[in-house]
XYZ file of C-alpha atoms in Angstrom:
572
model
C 44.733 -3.601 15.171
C 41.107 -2.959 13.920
C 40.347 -3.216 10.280
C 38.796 0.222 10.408
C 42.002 1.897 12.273
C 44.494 0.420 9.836
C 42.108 1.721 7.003
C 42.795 5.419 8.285
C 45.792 5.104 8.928
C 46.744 4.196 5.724
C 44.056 6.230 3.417
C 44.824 8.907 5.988
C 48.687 8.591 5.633
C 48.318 8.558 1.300
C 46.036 11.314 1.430
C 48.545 13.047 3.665
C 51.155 13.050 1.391
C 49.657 13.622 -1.443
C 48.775 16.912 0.558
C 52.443 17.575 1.589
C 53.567 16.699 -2.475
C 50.792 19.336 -3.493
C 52.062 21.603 -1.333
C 55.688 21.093 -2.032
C 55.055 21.343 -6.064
C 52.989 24.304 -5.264
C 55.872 25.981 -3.070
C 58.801 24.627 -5.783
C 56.606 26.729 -8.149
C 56.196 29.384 -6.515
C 59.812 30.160 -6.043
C 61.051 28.850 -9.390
C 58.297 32.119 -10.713
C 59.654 34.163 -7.771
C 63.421 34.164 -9.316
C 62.415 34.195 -12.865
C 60.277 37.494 -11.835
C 63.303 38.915 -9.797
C 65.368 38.600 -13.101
C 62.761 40.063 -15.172
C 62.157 42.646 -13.794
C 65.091 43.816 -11.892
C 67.594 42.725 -14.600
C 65.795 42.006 -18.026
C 64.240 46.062 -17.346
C 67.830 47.763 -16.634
C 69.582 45.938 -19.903
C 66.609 47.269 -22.020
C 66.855 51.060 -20.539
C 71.006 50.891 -20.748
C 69.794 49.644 -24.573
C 67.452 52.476 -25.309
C 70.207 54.990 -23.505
C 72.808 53.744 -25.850
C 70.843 54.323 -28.624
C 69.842 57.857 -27.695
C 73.250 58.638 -27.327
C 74.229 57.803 -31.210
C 71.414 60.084 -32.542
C 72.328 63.141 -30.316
C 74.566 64.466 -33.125
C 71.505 64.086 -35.818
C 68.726 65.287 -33.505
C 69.836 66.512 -30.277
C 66.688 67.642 -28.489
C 64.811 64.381 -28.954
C 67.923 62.473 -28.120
C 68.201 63.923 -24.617
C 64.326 63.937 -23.578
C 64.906 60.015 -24.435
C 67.847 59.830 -22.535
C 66.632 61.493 -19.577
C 62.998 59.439 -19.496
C 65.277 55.959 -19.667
C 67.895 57.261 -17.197
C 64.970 58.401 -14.859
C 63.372 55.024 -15.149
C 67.116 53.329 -14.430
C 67.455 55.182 -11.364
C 64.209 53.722 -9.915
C 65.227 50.208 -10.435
C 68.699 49.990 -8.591
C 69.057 46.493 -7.497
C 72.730 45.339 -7.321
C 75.581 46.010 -5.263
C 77.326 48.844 -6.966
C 74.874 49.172 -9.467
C 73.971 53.464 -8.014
C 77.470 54.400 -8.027
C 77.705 53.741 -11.692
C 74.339 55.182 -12.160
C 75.370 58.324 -10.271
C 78.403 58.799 -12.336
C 75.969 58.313 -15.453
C 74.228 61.003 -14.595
C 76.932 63.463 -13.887
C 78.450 62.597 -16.997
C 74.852 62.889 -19.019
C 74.654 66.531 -17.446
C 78.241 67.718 -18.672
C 76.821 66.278 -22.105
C 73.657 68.742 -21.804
C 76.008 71.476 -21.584
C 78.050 70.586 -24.530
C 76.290 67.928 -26.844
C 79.632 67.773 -28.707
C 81.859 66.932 -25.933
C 83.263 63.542 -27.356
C 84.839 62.663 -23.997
C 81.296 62.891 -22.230
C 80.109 60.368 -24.309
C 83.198 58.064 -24.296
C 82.643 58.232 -20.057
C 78.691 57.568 -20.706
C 78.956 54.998 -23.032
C 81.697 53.489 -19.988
C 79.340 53.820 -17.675
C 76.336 52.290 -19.265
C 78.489 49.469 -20.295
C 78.961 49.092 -16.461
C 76.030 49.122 -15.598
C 74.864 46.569 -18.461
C 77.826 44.170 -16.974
C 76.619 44.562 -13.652
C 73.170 43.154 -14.570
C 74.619 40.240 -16.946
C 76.366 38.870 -14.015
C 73.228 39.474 -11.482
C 71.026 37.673 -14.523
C 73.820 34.589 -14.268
C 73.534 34.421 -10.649
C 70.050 34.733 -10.207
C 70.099 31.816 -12.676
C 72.031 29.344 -11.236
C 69.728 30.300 -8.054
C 66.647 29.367 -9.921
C 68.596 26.028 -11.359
C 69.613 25.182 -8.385
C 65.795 25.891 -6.960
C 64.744 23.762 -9.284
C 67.166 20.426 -8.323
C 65.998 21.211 -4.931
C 62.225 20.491 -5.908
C 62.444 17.763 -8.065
C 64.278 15.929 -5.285
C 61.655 16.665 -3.045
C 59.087 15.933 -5.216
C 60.735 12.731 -6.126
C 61.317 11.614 -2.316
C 57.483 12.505 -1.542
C 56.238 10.736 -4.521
C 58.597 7.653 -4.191
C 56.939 7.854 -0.800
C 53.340 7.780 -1.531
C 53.879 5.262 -4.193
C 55.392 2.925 -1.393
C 52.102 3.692 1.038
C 49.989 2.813 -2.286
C 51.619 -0.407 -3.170
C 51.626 -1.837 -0.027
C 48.003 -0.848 0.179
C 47.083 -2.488 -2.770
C 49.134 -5.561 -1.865
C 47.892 -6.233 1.303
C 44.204 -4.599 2.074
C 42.453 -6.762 -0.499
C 43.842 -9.957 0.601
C 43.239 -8.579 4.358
C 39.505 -8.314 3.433
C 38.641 -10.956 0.819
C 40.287 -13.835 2.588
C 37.869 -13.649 5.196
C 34.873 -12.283 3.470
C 35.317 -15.520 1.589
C 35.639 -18.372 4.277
C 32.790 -16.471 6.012
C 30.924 -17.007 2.797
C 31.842 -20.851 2.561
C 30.740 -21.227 5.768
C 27.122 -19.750 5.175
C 26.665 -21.878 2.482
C 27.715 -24.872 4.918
C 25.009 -23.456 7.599
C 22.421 -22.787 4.567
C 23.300 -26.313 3.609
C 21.853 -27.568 7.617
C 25.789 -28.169 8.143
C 25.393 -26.414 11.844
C 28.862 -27.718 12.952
C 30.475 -25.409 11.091
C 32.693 -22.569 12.517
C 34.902 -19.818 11.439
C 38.276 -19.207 12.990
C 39.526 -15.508 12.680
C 41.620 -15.260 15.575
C 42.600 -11.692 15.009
C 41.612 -8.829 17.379
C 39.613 -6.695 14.653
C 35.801 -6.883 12.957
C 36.473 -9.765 11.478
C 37.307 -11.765 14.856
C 34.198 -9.913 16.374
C 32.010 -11.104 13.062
C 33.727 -14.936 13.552
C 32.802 -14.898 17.096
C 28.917 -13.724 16.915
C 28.932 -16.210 13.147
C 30.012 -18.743 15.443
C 27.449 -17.938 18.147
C 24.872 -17.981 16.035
C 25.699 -21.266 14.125
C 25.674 -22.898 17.717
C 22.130 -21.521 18.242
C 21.240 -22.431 15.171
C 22.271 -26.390 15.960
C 20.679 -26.115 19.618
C 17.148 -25.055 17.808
C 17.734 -27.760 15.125
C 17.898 -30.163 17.812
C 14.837 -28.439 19.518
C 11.484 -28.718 19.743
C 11.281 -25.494 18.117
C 12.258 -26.211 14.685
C 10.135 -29.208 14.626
C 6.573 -26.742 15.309
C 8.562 -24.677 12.827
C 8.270 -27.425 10.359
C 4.697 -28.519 11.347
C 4.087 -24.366 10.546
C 5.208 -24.634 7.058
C 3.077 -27.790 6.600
C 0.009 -26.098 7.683
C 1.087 -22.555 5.538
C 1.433 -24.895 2.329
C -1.836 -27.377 3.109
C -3.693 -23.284 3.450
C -2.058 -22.114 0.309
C -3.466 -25.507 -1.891
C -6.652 -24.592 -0.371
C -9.225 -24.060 -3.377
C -11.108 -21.788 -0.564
C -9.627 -18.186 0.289
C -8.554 -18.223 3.853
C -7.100 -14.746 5.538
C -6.396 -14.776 9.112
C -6.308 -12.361 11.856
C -4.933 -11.899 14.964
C -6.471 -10.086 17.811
C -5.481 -6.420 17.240
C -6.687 -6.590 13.402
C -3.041 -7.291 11.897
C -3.400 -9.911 8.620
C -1.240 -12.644 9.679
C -1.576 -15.205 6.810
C -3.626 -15.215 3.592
C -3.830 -18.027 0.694
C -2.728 -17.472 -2.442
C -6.707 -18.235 -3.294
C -7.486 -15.219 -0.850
C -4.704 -13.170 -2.605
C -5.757 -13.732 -5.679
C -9.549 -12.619 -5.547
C -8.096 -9.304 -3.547
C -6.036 -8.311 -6.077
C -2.681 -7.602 -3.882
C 0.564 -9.327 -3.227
C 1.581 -10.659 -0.165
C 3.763 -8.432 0.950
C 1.434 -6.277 0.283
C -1.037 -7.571 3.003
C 0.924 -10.075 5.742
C 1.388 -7.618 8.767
C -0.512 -4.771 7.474
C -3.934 -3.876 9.255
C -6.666 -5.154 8.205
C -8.596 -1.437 8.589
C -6.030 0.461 7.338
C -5.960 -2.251 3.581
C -10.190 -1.248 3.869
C -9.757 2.494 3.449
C -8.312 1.652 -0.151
C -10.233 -1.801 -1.040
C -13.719 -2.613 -1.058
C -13.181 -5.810 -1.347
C -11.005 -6.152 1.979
C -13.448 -4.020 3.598
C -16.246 -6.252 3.072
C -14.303 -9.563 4.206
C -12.846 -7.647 7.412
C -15.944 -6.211 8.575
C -18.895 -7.284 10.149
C -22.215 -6.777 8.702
C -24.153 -3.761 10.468
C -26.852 -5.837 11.274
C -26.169 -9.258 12.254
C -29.852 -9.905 12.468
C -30.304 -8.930 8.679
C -30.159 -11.949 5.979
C -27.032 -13.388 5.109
C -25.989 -12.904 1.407
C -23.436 -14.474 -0.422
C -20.578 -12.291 -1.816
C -20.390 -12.044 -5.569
C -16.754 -11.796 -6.858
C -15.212 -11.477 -10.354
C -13.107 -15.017 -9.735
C -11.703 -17.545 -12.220
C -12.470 -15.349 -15.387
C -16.991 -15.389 -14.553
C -18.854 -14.475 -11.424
C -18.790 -16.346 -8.767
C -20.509 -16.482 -5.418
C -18.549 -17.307 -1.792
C -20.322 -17.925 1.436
C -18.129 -15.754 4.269
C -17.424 -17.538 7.316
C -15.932 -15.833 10.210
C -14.522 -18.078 13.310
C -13.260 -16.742 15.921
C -10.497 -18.362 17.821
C -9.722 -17.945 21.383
C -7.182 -20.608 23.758
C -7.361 -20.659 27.096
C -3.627 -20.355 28.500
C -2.152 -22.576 31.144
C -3.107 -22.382 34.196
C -5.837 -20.484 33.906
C -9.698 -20.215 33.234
C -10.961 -17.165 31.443
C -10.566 -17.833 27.230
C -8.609 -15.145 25.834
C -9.303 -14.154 21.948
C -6.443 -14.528 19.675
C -8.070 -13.374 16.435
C -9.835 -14.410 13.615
C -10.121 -16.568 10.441
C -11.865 -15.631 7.503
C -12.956 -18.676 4.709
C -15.041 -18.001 1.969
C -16.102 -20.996 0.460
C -17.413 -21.112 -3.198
C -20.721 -21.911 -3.860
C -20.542 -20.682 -7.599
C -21.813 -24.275 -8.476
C -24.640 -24.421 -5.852
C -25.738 -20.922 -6.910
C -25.986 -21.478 -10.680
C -28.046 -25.010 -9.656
C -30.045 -22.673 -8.150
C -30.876 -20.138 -10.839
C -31.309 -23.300 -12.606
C -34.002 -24.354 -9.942
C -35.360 -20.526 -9.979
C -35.776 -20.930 -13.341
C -37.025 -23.926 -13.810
C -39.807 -23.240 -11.041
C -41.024 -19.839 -12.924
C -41.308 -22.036 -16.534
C -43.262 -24.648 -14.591
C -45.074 -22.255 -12.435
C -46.129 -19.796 -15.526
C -47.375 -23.052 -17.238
C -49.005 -24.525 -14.959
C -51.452 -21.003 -14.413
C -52.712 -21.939 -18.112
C -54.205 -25.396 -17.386
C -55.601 -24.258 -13.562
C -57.439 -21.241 -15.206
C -59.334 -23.674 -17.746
C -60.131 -26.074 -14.405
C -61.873 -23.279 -12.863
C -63.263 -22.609 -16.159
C -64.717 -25.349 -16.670
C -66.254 -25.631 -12.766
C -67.722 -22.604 -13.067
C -69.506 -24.248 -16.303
C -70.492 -26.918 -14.495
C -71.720 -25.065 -11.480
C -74.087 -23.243 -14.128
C -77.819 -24.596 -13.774
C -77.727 -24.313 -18.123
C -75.838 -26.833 -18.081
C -77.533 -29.705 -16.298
C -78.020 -29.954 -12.310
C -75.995 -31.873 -10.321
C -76.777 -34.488 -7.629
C -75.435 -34.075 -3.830
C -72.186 -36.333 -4.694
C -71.038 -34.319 -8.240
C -71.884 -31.145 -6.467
C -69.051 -32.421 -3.568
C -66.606 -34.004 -6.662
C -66.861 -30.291 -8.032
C -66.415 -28.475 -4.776
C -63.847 -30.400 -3.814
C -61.797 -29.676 -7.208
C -62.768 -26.276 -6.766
C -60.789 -25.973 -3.822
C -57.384 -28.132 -5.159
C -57.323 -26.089 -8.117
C -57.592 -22.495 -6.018
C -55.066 -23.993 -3.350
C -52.486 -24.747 -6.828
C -53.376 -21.154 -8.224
C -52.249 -20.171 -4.580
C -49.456 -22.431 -5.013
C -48.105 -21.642 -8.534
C -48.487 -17.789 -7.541
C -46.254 -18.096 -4.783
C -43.843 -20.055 -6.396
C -44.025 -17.068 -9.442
C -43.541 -14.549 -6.453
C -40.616 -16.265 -5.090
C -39.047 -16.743 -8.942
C -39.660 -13.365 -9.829
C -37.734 -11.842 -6.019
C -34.569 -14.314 -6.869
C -34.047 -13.269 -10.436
C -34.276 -9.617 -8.996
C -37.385 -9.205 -11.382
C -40.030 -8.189 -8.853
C -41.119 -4.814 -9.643
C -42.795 -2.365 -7.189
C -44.549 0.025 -7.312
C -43.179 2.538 -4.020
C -46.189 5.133 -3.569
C -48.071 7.025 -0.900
C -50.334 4.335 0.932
C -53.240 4.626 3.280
C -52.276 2.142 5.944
C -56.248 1.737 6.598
C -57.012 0.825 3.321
C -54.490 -1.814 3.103
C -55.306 -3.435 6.561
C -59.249 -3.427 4.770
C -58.691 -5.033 1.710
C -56.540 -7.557 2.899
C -59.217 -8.274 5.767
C -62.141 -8.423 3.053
C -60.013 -11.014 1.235
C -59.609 -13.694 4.259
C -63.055 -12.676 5.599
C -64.433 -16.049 3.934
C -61.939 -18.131 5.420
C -62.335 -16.414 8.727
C -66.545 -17.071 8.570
C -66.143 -20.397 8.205
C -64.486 -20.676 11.267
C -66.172 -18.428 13.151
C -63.084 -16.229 13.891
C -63.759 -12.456 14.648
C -61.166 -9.970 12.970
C -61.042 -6.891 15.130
C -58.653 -3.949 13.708
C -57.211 -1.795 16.508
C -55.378 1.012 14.745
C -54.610 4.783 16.001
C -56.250 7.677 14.524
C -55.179 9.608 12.033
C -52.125 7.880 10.773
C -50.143 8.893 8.155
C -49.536 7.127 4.437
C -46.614 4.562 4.321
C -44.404 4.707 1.684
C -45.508 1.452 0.101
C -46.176 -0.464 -2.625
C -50.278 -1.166 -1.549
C -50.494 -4.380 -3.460
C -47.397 -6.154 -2.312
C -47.655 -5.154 1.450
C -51.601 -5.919 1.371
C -50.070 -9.536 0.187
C -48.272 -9.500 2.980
C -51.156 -9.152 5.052
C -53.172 -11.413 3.603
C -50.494 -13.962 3.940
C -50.543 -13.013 7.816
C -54.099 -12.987 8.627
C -54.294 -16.512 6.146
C -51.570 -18.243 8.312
C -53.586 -16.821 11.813
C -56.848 -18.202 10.560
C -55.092 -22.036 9.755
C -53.762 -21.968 13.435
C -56.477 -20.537 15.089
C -58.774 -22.272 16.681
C -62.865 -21.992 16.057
C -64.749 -18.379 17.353
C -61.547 -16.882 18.629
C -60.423 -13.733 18.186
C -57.426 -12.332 15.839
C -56.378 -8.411 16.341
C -54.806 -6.593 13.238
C -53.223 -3.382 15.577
C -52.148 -0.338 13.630
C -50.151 1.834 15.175
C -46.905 5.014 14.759
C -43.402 4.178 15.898
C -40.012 5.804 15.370
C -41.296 7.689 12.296
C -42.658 3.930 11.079
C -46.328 2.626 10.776
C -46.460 -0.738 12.506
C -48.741 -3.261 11.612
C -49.180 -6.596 13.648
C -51.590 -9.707 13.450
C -51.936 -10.944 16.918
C -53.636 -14.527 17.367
C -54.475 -16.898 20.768
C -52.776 -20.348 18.817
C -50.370 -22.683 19.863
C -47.697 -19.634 19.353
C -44.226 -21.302 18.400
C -41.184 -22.887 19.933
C -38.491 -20.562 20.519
C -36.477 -23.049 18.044
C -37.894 -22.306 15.250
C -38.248 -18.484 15.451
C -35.498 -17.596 13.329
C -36.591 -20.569 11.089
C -39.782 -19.367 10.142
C -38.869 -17.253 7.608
C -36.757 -19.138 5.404
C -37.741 -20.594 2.126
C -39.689 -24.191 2.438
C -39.781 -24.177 6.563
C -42.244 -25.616 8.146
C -42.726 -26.097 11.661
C -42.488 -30.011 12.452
C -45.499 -31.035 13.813
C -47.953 -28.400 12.200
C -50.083 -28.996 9.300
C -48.524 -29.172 5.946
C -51.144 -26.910 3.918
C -48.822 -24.999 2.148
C -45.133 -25.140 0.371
C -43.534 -23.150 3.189
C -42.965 -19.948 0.973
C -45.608 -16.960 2.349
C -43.394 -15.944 5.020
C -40.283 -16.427 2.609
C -42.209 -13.934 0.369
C -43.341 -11.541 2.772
C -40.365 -11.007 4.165
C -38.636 -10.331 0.700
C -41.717 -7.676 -0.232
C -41.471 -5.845 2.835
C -37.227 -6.033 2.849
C -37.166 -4.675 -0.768
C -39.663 -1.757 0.330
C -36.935 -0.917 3.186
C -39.115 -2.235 5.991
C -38.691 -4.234 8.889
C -40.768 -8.169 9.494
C -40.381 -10.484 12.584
C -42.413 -12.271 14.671
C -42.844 -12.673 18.453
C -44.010 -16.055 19.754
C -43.968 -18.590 23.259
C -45.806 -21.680 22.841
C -48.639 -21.889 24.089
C -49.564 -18.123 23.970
C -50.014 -17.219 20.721
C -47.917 -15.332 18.183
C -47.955 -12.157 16.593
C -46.108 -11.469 12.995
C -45.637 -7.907 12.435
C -43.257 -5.421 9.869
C -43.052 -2.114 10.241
C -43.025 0.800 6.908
C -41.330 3.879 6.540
C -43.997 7.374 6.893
């Protein structure tokens, strides 16, 4: 029989009779009150009017009147409550008697045969009280017996309950439980043997079924990947680098303890959830999960509040695809994120930021008093000069403005890494700064016969702009067009509205450059291998920053052979 039918059977037998012994104490009750009220109020009410009768009758000689009305009022109320056998013959006879005694209130034989017949009727009630007693006695044996047999019953049903059930379901419940500990303990020989027809059979069978699965995938492949998994979870969690990983529909499948930790959440806080869904709440997630907007713009480093200071990590976001057996197309699987700390690279690098703006700043000092002191010289006053000083002078003359050029840049460049630059975002004639940055480099461009043509629209609107910076920019352009150029050619400076934007452009007929090193040419201290090494690599570094802080766009187009043209774009 099934654990859960013997279970209502026997609750649902107990509960029964402790129904049926509620409802026979109720019952016994009820008639034990039923008799006593029968004798109360059929009996106990006839001895007190045959009283109050009796005692009317004794004061009819004293006051007569008053004597009778009571007699009549309790004789009244003794004819309404007849109730034994012979009991309204007597009363009858009382009443006939009680009328003669009206008539003659000194008739002493009317109140001997009144007195008679009360007593009668006072008998006749004593004897119905004693019966009705001994009915109600008798009642009440009749209860407790039942009461006794129904208890004495549910006290069996309760015993034997108590006996057996527990022992029914802790024996099992307990080798069940030494035999977990066996399986927990890689013991996956073990078995349980309920043989009985019930849950517990039905629990030994699928315990056993599963313990025998259990050795089949111990003796598997299976558990051996399993173990190589929980090699590879542990080397990722004693990762110093925070690792999360995706798969393909955006659900976080793993992430470090190091990733955890810089998040702010537990795991079971992230493992399974999507990745979008943890963004709507953190920032940080967001930022991980996401791709930049544009994946052409420059690639900062995240800055993170990690191990109690700021620190920087460089995000790195591999994809992973497999391509499954037997077939050809790669399918994507999802994702790994690693951010790797470059805290100690970065502060060697405000180190080197800082260290390049002292050196830089003091350098300007000694380079002014050069030029100075060639301008002295240069000065008839001061004695003239024969053909080879005049050459010793020019040629310091143009070292010391190629370090001022030098030491500025490397200022600039100081001043945009320590966030420092300061501009100053106005309304700008786009003429006027395509002018003065042509009147600067129109020296350079004479000596090599190069003509500067501007081709700009009419009537252009101002840029907002900071004039000074973006003519830098220009300058740095047209500077780098002249070095590459080659003797009386031609460079264009074009000028011209697009998409709410001025564009400017410096086209030149060079040796252009190779499409390897287009995204190249912007970075700090690039140079293009083969070229000439006039500079430190930094103007186009520069420029880009000054026209990226002033919400502008910079690039350059290029094919070797052909010429390039470096342009940025401003916003009206």
């Amino acid at each position: 029989m099934r654990i859960k039918t013997k279970l209502n059977l026997g609750v649902g037998l107990l509960f029964l009779m402790i129904i049926i012994l509620s409802l026979v104490s109720a019952y016994s009750v009820f008639l034990i009150k039923a008799d006593t009220e029968n004798i109360l109020k059929a009996n106990y009410n006839t001895l007190e009017y045959s009283r109050n009768m009796l005692l009317s009758l004794d004061e009819i000689s004293t006051d007569a009147d008053h004597a009778i009305i009571t007699f009549k009022e309790n004789l009244q109320k003794q004819t309404q409550n007849i109730t034994e056998y012979g009991e309204k013959k007597v009363t009858d006879n009382l009443k006939g008697n009680f009328a003669l005694l009206e008539k003659n209130n000194i008739d002493e034989a009317a109140k001997t045969q009144i007195r008679k017949d009360i007593f009668e009727i006072m008998k006749l009630n004593m004897n119905a009280i004693k019966q009705k007693s001994d009915i109600a006695k008798h009642t009440a044996e009749n209860a407790n017996l039942l009461i006794a047999v129904v208890g004495t019953l549910c006290f069996l049903i309760a015993f034997n309950l108590l006996i057996n059930l527990p022992n029914n379901i802790a024996n099992p419940i307990k080798e069940l439980t030494l035999s977990i500990k066996e399986i927990a303990n890689k013991n996956y020989s073990e078995r349980v043997h309920f043989t009985n027809h019930n849950e517990y059979g039905d629990l030994a069978k699928s315990f056993n079924t599963m313990a025998q699965k259990l050795q089949e995938y111990n003796n598997s492949n299976l558990y051996k990947l399993f173990f190589e998994k929980k090699r590879l979870e542990t080397l990722i969690n004693n990762m110093h680098d925070p690792i999360i990983g995706l798969d393909n529909e955006g659900l976080i499948l793993f992430a470090n303890d190091e990733a955890l930790k810089i998040i702010g959440l537990k795991a079971e806080d992230v493992i399974s959830k999507s990745a979008s869904a943890l963004a709507l709440s953190n920032d940080l997630v967001r930022s991980l999960i996401f791709k930049e907007a544009n994946d052409n713009s420059k690639k900062q480093p995240l800055k993170i509040f990690a191990n109690g200071k700021e620190s920087y990590f460089d995000k790195e976001k591999i994809n992973i695809t497999i391509t499954p057996t037997g077939e050809e197309k790669e399918i994507n699987i999802g994702d790994v994120i690693i951010l790797r700390n470059i805290t100690s690279f970065k502060e060697l690098d405000f180190a080197k930021t800082n260290f390049i703006a002292t050196v830089s700043h003091e350098l300007k000092t000694p380079i002014a008093s050069i030029k100075l002191s060639l301008q002295l010289l240069e000065n008839t006053k001061t004695g003239a000069m024969n053909e080879d000083q005049h050459q010793l002078v020019e040629s310091i003359k143009e070292d010391s403005q190629r370090l001022l050029k030098i030491t500025g840049e490397l200022l600039n460049l100081s001043q945009l890494e320590t966030g420092n630059i300061q501009l100053n975002i106005e309304k700008s004639n786009p003429y006027h700064i395509v002018n003065y940055a042509t009147e600067a480099v129109k020296v350079q461009a004479d000596q090599k016969q190069i003509k500067l043509v501007i081709d700009a629209n009419e009537n252009l609107p101002d840029v907002k702009a900071d004039s000074e910076k973006t003519g830098w920019v220009l300058i740095n352009y047209l500077s780098n067009a002249i070095t590459y150029s080659s003797e009386k050619s031609t460079i264009t400076i074009k000028l011209k509205e697009e998409n709410n934007q001025i564009l400017f452009q410096v086209i030149d007929t060079g040796k252009g450059i190779d499409a390897r090193y287009k995204d190249k040419v912007f970075d700090k201290y690039f140079q293009i291998p083969g070229s000439q090494k006039s500079g430190t690599g930094l103007g186009l570094a520069i420029s880009k920053e000054f026209i990226e802080a002033q919400n502008g766009t910079i690039g350059v187009e290029s094919n070797l052979g052909l010429g390039s043209t470096f342009w940025f774009s401003l916003n009206i």
